[in-house]
Amino acid sequence: MSAALLIGTPLAGRVAVVSGASSGMGAVTAQRLAELGATVVVLARRKDKLDGVVKAIEAAGGTALALAVDVTDRATVQSAAERRRAAAPRRSRRASVRR
């Protein structure tokens, strides 16, 4: 495995969804993905904390959307997915998902 650092914006045009993004590793991950060019959708229960993460991302030149979601509630997760689609439409190429 290569130890090369990612530089530039290899994620430009992509949307990254980060749950648990209101603090800690989730917030740092969201910020790093934004630095790499992704539009970041941050999810967590506390909207006030998410708004702070979005402000930090935007202050650094990135793009982010905060959605208050309790991931244990299927209906709120589905609603968040719909709001994400409305706010940041997916690119036409489908991403592969590993299960």
CSV table of C-alpha atoms in Angstrom, one decimal:
chain,number,residue,atom,x,y,z
A,1,MET,CA,0.0,0.0,0.0
A,2,SER,CA,1.3,3.4,-0.9
A,3,ALA,CA,1.9,6.0,1.8
A,4,ALA,CA,1.5,8.9,-0.7
A,5,LEU,CA,-0.6,11.8,0.6
A,6,LEU,CA,-3.7,12.9,-1.3
A,7,ILE,CA,-3.3,16.4,-2.6
A,8,GLY,CA,-5.4,18.6,-4.9
A,9,THR,CA,-9.1,18.0,-5.3
A,10,PRO,CA,-9.5,14.4,-6.5
A,11,LEU,CA,-13.0,14.3,-5.1
A,12,ALA,CA,-14.3,17.3,-7.1
A,13,GLY,CA,-17.8,16.7,-8.4
A,14,ARG,CA,-18.5,14.0,-5.8
A,15,VAL,CA,-20.8,14.0,-2.8
A,16,ALA,CA,-19.6,12.5,0.5
A,17,VAL,CA,-22.1,11.7,3.2
A,18,VAL,CA,-20.6,11.6,6.8
A,19,SER,CA,-22.7,10.4,9.7
A,20,GLY,CA,-21.6,11.3,13.2
A,21,ALA,CA,-20.2,14.5,11.8
A,22,SER,CA,-21.0,16.9,14.6
A,23,SER,CA,-17.7,16.4,16.4
A,24,GLY,CA,-14.6,14.3,16.7
A,25,MET,CA,-13.5,12.0,13.9
A,26,GLY,CA,-16.7,12.6,11.9
A,27,ALA,CA,-16.2,16.3,11.8
A,28,VAL,CA,-12.5,16.0,10.9
A,29,THR,CA,-13.4,13.4,8.2
A,30,ALA,CA,-16.0,15.8,6.7
A,31,GLN,CA,-13.5,18.6,6.7
A,32,ARG,CA,-10.8,16.5,5.0
A,33,LEU,CA,-13.3,15.3,2.3
A,34,ALA,CA,-14.2,18.9,1.6
A,35,GLU,CA,-10.5,19.8,1.3
A,36,LEU,CA,-10.2,17.1,-1.3
A,37,GLY,CA,-13.0,18.7,-3.3
A,38,ALA,CA,-16.1,16.7,-2.3
A,39,THR,CA,-19.4,18.4,-1.5
A,40,VAL,CA,-20.0,17.1,2.0
A,41,VAL,CA,-23.4,16.2,3.6
A,42,VAL,CA,-22.9,16.0,7.3
A,43,LEU,CA,-25.4,14.0,9.4
A,44,ALA,CA,-25.9,13.9,13.2
A,45,ARG,CA,-28.6,14.5,15.7
A,46,ARG,CA,-27.4,17.9,16.9
A,47,LYS,CA,-28.1,20.5,14.1
A,48,ASP,CA,-26.4,23.3,16.1
A,49,LYS,CA,-23.1,21.3,16.1
A,50,LEU,CA,-23.5,20.4,12.4
A,51,ASP,CA,-23.9,24.1,11.5
A,52,GLY,CA,-20.5,24.8,13.1
A,53,VAL,CA,-18.9,22.1,11.0
A,54,VAL,CA,-20.5,23.5,7.9
A,55,LYS,CA,-19.3,27.0,8.7
A,56,ALA,CA,-15.7,25.7,9.1
A,57,ILE,CA,-15.9,23.8,5.8
A,58,GLU,CA,-17.3,26.9,4.0
A,59,ALA,CA,-14.8,29.2,5.6
A,60,ALA,CA,-12.1,27.0,4.1
A,61,GLY,CA,-13.7,27.2,0.7
A,62,GLY,CA,-15.6,24.0,0.7
A,63,THR,CA,-19.3,23.1,0.2
A,64,ALA,CA,-21.4,21.4,2.8
A,65,LEU,CA,-25.0,20.7,3.8
A,66,ALA,CA,-26.0,19.9,7.4
A,67,LEU,CA,-28.9,17.5,8.0
A,68,ALA,CA,-30.1,16.6,11.5
A,69,VAL,CA,-30.7,12.8,11.5
A,70,ASP,CA,-31.0,10.1,14.0
A,71,VAL,CA,-29.6,7.1,12.1
A,72,THR,CA,-31.5,4.7,14.3
A,73,ASP,CA,-34.8,6.0,12.7
A,74,ARG,CA,-35.3,4.6,9.2
A,75,ALA,CA,-37.8,7.3,8.2
A,76,THR,CA,-35.4,10.2,9.1
A,77,VAL,CA,-32.6,8.5,7.2
A,78,GLN,CA,-34.8,8.1,4.1
A,79,SER,CA,-35.9,11.8,4.5
A,80,ALA,CA,-32.3,12.9,4.7
A,81,ALA,CA,-31.5,11.0,1.5
A,82,GLU,CA,-34.3,12.7,-0.3
A,83,ARG,CA,-33.1,16.1,1.0
A,84,ARG,CA,-29.6,15.3,-0.1
A,85,ARG,CA,-30.8,14.4,-3.6
A,86,ALA,CA,-32.7,17.7,-3.8
A,87,ALA,CA,-29.8,19.8,-2.6
A,88,ALA,CA,-26.9,18.0,-4.3
A,89,PRO,CA,-28.0,15.9,-7.3
A,90,ARG,CA,-25.9,12.8,-7.9
A,91,ARG,CA,-23.7,12.5,-10.9
A,92,SER,CA,-25.0,10.4,-13.7
A,93,ARG,CA,-22.3,7.7,-13.2
A,94,ARG,CA,-23.2,5.3,-10.4
A,95,ALA,CA,-20.7,4.6,-7.7
A,96,SER,CA,-20.0,1.0,-6.8
A,97,VAL,CA,-21.0,-0.2,-3.4
A,98,ARG,CA,-19.3,-3.0,-1.6
A,99,ARG,CA,-21.4,-5.2,0.7
